[in-house]
Coordinates of C-alpha atoms and ligand atoms in Angstrom, one line a residue:
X1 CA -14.7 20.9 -18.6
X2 CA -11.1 20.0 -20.2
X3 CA -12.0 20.3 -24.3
X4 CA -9.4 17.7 -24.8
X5 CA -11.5 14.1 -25.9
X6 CA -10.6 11.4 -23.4
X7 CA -8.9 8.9 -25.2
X8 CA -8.6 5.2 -25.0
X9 CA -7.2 2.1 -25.9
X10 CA -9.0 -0.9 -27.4
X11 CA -7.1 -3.9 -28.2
X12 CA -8.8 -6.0 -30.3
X13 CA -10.6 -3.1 -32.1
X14 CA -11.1 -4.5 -35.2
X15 CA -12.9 -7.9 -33.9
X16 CA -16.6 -8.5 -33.4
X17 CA -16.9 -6.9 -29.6
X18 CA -14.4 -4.2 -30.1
X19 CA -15.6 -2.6 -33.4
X20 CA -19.1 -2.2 -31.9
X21 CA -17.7 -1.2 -28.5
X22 CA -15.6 1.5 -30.8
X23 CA -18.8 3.2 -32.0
X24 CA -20.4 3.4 -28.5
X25 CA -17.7 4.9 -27.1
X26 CA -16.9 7.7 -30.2
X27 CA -21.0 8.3 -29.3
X28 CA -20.0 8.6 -25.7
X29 CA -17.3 11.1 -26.3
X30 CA -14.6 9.0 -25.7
X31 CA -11.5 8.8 -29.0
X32 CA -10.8 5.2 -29.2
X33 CA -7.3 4.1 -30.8
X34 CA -7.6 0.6 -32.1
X35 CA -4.5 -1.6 -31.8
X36 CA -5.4 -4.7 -33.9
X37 CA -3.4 -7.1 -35.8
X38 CA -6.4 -8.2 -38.3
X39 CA -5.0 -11.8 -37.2
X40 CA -8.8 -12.8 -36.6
X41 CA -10.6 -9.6 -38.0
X42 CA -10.7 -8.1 -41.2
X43 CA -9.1 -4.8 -42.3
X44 CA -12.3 -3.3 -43.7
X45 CA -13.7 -2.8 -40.5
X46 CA -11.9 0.3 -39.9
X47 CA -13.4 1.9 -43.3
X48 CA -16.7 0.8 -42.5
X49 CA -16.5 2.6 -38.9
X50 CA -15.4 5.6 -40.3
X51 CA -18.7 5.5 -42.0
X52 CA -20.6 4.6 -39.1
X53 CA -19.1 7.8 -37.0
X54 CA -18.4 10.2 -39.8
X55 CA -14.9 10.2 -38.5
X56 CA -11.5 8.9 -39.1
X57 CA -10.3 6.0 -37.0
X58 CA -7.2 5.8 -35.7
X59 CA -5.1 2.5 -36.2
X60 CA -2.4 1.2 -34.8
X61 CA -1.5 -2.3 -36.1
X62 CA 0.4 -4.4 -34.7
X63 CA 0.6 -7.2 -31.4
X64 CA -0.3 -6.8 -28.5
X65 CA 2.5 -9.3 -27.4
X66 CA 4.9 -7.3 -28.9
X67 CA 5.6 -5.1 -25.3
X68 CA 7.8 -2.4 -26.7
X69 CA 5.3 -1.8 -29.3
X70 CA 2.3 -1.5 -26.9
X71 CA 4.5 0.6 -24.4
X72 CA 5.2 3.0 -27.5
X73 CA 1.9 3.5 -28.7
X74 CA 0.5 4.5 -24.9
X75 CA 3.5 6.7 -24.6
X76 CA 2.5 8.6 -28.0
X77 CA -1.3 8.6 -27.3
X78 CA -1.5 8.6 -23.4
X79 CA -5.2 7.6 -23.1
X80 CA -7.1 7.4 -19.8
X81 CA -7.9 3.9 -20.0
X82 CA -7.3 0.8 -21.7
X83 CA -10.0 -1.4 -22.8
X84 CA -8.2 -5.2 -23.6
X85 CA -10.3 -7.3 -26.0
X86 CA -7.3 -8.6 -28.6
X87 CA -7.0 -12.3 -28.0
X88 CA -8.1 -16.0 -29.1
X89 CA -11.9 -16.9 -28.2
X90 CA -12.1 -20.2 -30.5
X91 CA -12.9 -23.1 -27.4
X92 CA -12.4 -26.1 -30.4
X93 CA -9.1 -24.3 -31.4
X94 CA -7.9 -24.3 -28.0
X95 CA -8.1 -27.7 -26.8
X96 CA -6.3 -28.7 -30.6
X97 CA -3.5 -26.2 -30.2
X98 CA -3.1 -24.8 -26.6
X99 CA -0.1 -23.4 -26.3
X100 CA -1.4 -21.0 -29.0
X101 CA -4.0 -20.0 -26.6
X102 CA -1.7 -20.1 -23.4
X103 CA 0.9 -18.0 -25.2
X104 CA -1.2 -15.4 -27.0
X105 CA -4.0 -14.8 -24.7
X106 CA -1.6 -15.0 -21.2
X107 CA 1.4 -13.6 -22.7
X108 CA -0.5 -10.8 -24.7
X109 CA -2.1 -10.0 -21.2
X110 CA 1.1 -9.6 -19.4
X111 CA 3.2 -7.7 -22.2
X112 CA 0.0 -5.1 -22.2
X113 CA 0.1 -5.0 -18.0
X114 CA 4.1 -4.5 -18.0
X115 CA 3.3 -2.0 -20.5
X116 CA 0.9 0.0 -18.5
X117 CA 3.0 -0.3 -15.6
X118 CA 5.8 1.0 -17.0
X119 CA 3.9 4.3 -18.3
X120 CA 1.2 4.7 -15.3
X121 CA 3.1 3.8 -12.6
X122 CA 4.0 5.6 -10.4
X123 CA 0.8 7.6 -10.3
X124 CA 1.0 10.9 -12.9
X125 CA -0.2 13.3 -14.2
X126 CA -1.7 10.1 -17.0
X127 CA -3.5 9.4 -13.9
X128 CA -3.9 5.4 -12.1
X129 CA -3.8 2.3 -15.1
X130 CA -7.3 1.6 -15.9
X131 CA -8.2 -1.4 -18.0
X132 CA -11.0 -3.3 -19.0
X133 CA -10.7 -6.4 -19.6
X134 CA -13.3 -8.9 -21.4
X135 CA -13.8 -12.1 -19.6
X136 CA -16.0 -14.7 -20.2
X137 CA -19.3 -17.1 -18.7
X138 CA -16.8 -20.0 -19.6
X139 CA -14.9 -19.3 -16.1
X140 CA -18.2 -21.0 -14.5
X141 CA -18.0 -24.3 -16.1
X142 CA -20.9 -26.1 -15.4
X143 CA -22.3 -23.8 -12.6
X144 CA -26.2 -26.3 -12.6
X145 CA -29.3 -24.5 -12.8
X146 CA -30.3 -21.1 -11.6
X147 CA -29.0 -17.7 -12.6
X148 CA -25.2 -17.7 -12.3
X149 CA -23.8 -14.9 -9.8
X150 CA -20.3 -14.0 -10.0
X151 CA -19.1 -15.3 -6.4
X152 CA -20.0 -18.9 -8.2
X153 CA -16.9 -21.1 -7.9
X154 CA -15.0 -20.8 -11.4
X155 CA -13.7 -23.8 -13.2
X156 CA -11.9 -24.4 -16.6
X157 CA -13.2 -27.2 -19.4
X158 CA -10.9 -26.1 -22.0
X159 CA -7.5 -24.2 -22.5
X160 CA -9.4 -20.9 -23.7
X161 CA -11.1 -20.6 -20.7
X162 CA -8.2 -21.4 -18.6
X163 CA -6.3 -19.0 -19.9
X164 CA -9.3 -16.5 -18.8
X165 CA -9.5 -17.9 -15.5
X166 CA -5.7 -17.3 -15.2
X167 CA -5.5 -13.7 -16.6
X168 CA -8.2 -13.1 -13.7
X169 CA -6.4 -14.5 -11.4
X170 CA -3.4 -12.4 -12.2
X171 CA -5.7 -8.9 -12.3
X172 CA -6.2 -10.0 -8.7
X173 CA -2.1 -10.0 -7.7
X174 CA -1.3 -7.1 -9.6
X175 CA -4.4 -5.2 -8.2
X176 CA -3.2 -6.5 -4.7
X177 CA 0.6 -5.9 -5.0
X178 CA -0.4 -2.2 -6.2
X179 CA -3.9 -0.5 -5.5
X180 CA -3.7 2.2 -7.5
X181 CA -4.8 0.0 -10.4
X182 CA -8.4 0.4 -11.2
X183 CA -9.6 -2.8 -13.2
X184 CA -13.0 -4.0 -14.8
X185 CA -13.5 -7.6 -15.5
X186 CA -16.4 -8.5 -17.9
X187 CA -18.0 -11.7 -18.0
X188 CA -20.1 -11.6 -21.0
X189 CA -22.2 -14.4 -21.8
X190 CA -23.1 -15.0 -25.1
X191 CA -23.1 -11.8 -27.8
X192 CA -24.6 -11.8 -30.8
X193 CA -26.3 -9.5 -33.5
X194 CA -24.9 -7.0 -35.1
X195 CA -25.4 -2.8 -35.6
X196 CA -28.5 -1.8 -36.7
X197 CA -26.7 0.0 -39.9
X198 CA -25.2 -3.6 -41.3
X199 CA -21.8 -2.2 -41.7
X200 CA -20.8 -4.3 -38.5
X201 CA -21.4 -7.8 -37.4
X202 CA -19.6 -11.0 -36.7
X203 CA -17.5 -12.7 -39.1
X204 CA -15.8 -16.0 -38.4
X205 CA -13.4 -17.3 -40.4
X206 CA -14.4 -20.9 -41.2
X207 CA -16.9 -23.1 -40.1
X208 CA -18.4 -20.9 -37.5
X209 CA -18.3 -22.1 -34.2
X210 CA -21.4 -20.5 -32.3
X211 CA -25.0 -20.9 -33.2
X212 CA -26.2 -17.6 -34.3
X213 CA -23.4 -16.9 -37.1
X214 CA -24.1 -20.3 -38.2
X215 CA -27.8 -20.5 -38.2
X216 CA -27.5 -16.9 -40.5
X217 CA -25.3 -19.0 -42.8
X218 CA -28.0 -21.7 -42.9
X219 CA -30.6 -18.6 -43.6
X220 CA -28.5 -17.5 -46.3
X221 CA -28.3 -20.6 -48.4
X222 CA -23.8 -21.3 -47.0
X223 CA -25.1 -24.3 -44.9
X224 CA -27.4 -26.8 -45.8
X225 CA -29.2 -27.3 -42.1
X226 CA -28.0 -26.4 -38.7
X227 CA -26.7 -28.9 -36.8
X228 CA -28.8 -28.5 -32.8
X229 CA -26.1 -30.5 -30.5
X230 CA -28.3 -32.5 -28.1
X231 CA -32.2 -32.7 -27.7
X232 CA -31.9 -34.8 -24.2
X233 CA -30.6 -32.2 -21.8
X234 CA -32.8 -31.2 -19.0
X235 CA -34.3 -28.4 -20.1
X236 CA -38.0 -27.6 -21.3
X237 CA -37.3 -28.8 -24.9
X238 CA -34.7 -31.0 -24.7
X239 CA -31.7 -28.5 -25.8
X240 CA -29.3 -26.1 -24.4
X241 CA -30.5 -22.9 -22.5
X242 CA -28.3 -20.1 -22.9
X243 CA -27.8 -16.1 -21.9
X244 CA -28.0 -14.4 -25.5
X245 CA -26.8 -10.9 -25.3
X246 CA -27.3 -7.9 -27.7
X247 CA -23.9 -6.9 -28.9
X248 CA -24.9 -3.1 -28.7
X249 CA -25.9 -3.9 -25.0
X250 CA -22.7 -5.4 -25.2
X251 CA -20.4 -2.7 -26.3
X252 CA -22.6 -0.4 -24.0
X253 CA -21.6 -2.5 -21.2
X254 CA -17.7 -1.7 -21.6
X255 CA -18.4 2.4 -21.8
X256 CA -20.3 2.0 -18.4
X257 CA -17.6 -0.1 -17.1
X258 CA -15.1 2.8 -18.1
X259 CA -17.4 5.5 -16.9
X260 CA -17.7 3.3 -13.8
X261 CA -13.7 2.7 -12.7
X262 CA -13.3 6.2 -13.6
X263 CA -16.1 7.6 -11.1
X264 CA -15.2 5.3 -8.0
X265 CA -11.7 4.7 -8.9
X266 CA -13.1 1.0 -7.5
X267 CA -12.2 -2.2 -9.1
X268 CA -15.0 -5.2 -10.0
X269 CA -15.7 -8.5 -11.8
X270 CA -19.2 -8.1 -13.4
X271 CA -21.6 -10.6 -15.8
X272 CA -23.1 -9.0 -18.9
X273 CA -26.0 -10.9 -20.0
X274 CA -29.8 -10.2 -19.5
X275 CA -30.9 -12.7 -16.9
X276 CA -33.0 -14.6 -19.3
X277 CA -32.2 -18.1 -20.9
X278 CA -33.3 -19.3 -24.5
X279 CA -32.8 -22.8 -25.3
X280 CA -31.8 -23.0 -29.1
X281 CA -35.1 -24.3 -30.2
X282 CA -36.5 -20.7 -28.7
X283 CA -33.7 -18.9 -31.0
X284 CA -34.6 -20.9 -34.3
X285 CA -38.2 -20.1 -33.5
X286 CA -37.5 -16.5 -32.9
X287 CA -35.1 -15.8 -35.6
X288 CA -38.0 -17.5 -38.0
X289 CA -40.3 -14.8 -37.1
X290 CA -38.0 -12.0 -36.7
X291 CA -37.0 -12.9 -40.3
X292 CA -39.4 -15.3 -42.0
X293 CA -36.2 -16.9 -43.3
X294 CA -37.1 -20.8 -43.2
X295 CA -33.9 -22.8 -41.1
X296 CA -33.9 -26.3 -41.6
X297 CA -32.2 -27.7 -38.5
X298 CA -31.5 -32.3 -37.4
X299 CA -31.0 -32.6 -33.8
X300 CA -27.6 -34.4 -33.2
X301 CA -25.4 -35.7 -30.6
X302 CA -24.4 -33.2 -28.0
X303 CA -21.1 -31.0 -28.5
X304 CA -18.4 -32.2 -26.3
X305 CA -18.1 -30.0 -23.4
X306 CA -21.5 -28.3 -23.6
X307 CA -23.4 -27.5 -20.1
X308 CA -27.1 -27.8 -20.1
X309 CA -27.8 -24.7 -19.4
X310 CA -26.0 -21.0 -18.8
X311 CA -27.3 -17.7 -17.8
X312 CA -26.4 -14.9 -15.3
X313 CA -27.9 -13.0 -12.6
X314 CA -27.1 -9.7 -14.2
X315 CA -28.0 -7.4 -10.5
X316 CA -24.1 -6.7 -9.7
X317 CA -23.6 -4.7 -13.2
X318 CA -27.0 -2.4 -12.9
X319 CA -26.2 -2.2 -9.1
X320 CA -22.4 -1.4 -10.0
X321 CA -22.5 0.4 -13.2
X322 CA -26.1 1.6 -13.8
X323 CA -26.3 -0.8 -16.7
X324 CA -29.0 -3.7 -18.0
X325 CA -29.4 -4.9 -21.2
X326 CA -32.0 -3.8 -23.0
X327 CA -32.7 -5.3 -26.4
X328 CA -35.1 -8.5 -26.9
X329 CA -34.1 -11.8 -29.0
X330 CA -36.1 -10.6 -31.9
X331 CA -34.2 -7.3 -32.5
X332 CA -31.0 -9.9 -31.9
X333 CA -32.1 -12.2 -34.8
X334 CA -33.4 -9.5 -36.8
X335 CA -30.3 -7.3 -36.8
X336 CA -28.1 -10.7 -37.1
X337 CA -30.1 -11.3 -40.1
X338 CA -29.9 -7.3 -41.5
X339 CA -25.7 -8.0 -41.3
X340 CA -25.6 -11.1 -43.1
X341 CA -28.1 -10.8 -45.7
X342 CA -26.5 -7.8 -46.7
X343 CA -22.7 -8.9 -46.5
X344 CA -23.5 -12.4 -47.3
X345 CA -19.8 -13.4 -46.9
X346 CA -19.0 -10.9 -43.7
X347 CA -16.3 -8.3 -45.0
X348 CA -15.1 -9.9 -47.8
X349 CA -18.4 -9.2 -49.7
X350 CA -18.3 -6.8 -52.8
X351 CA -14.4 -6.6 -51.5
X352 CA -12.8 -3.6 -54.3
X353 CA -9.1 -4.2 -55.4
X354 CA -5.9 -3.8 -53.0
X355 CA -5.1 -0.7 -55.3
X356 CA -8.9 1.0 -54.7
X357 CA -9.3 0.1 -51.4
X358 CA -6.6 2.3 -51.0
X359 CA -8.1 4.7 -52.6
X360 CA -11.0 4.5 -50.3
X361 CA -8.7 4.7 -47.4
X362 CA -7.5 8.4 -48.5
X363 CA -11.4 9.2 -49.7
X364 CA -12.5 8.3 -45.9
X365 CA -9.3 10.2 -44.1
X366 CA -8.1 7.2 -42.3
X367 CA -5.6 7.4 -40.0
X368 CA -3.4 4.3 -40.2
X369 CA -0.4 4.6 -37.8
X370 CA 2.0 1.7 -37.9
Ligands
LIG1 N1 -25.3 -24.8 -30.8 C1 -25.9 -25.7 -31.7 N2 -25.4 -25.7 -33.0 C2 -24.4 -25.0 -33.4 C3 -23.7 -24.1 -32.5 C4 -24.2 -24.1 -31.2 O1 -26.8 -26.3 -31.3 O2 -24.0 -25.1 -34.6 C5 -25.8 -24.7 -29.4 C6 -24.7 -25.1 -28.3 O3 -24.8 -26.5 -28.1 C7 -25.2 -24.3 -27.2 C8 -25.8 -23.0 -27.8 O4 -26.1 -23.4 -29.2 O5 -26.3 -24.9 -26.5 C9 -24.8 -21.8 -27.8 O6 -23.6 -22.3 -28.3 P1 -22.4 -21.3 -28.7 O7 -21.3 -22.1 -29.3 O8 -23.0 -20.2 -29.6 O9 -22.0 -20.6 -27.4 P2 -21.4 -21.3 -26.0 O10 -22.5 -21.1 -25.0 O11 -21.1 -22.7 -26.3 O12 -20.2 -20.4 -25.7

């Protein structure tokens, strides 16, 4: 066995999904490099998974849009894979400013692909362009009832997950014009919690847009009541049934998708979610006892652009990549709870001083590139 430590790529490393998929893969062996522009995530991520992993993390900041800079950084680090998380998720956002998401999301996707292809192609001794790329349930639209398999039609209701359902679309053509690309699409459904230490969790800037962030900010006295959009969808209770994934089963899911396009060399479009649907009366109810945190909650109109109900049939990723997720909705709502009650406003909580957090920067060995 080579001594050298694989090394990979993680666009996006600083975000929600990408600072807990960093820690899975440093346990897995694998030396992430985080390319992040902090535009949606907060710099004291990278200090805080230093702690996690007893290691320094490499950084190197800057766009993903920017090509020449991408190019650089996978000539200088040459890592076996890349896994592509950086980009917009907001769906609100999206249908107000668009072009922000058509431009950033598509046109960060194809600076990052030229980029491989310049460096990977042809074939070396860097071996085949490998990416990873984090899709999204959104590509289903309304897909009905039933488990949602991943040969169901795809559809777009907003610009963010058009520009999804485009990016696919162009993995296809590039994987068909040359083969020797190896790619993983991920459809995740809908991740939440938070690593078990607190150090990590979710952090929206704003008014958050997705229930569990906001029904911890409720629990933690920010928001007065949570707002349930529609009690009259058909469902068992009236409101909208949903596919709530651990984000550690999460972040596991990328490392087996890696592992998984490295083994076969064989490219796929996978769901990560569980299987099972909660409705959001189920998650109040549950994160009440996982917590014993009272949530007040008024049943309102519905959200514009809500389906009824969204879960997947999870077979094609255990059959694929050996890989189910295995955390229940109470260690979801507990460990969403653990990361908010102890950073009650996300990373900027008990923020030091510009000047010491520099100091804690050299304390912790950081490696900040860029
Ligand atoms: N939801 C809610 N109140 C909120 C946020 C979300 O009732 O403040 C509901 C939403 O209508 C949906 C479910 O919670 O039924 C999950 O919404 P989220 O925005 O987290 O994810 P989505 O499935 O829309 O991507």
């Amino acid at each position: 066995m080579s001594k050298q430590v694989p090394r990979i790529l993680l666009t996006g490393g600083a975000g929600y999904i990408g600072s807990h998929t960093f820690v899975k893969l440093r346990q897995a062996g694998i030396e992430p490099v985080i390319l992040d522009n902090f535009a949606n995530s907060h710099p004291a991520v990278i200090e805080r998974l230093a702690r996690i992993t007893g290691a320094p993390v490499c950084l190197e900041r800057g766009d993903v849009l920017d090509r020449a800079f991408v190019e650089d950084v996978l000539r200088r680090h040459a890592p076996a894979g890349v896994i592509h998380l950086a980009g917009d998720k907001a769906v609100g956002e999206s249908v107000a400013h668009p072009l922000k998401y058509f431009r950033g999301n598509i046109a960060g996707a194809i600076s990052l692909l030229e980029a491989m292809e310049a460096v990977y192609l042809p074939v070396g001794p860097l071996g085949p362009p490998t990416l990873v790329f984090s899709s999204t349930a959104t590509v289903y639209g309304d897909a009905g009832t039933g488990p949602i398999a991943e040969d169901f039609p795809r559809r777009h209701s907003n610009p963010y997950g058009h520009t999804k359902l485009v990016i696919e679309d162009m993995l296809e053509a590039v994987q068909a014009a040359r083969p020797e690309w190896r790619i993983g699409v991920l459809r995740y459904f809908n991740p939440v919690g938070a690593h078990p230490s607190a150090l990590i969790g979710e952090d929206p800037t704003g008014t958050p847009n997705n229930l569990m962030p906001y029904l911890t900010q409720v629990a933690i006295g920010r928001r007065s009541h949570l707002r349930i959009f529609g009690g009259d969808y058909p469902t068992p209770d009236g409101t909208g049934v949903r596919d709530y994934i651990h984000i550690e089963d999460l972040a596991d899911g990328h490392v087996a998708a890696l592992r998984t396009l490295q083994r076969t060399g064989e490219s796929f479009t996978v769901n990560l979610g569980t299987g099972r649907g909660y409705s959001v009366l189920e998650v109040v109810n549950a994160f009440v006892d996982a917590t014993g945190c009272p949530v007040p909650y008024r049943i309102v109109e519905r959200r514009p652009g809500d389906v009824a109900q969204c879960y997947a049939d999870p077979s094609r990723a255990m059959q694929l990549l050996g890989w189910e997720a295995k955390r229940t909705l109470e260690q979801m709502c507990a460990d969403a709870w653990r990361w908010q009650s102890r950073n009650p406003q996300g990373y900027a909580s008990g923020m030091a001083s510009a000047a010491s957090s520099q100091a804690t920067e050299k304390e912790n060995g950081l490696l900040v590139i860029g």
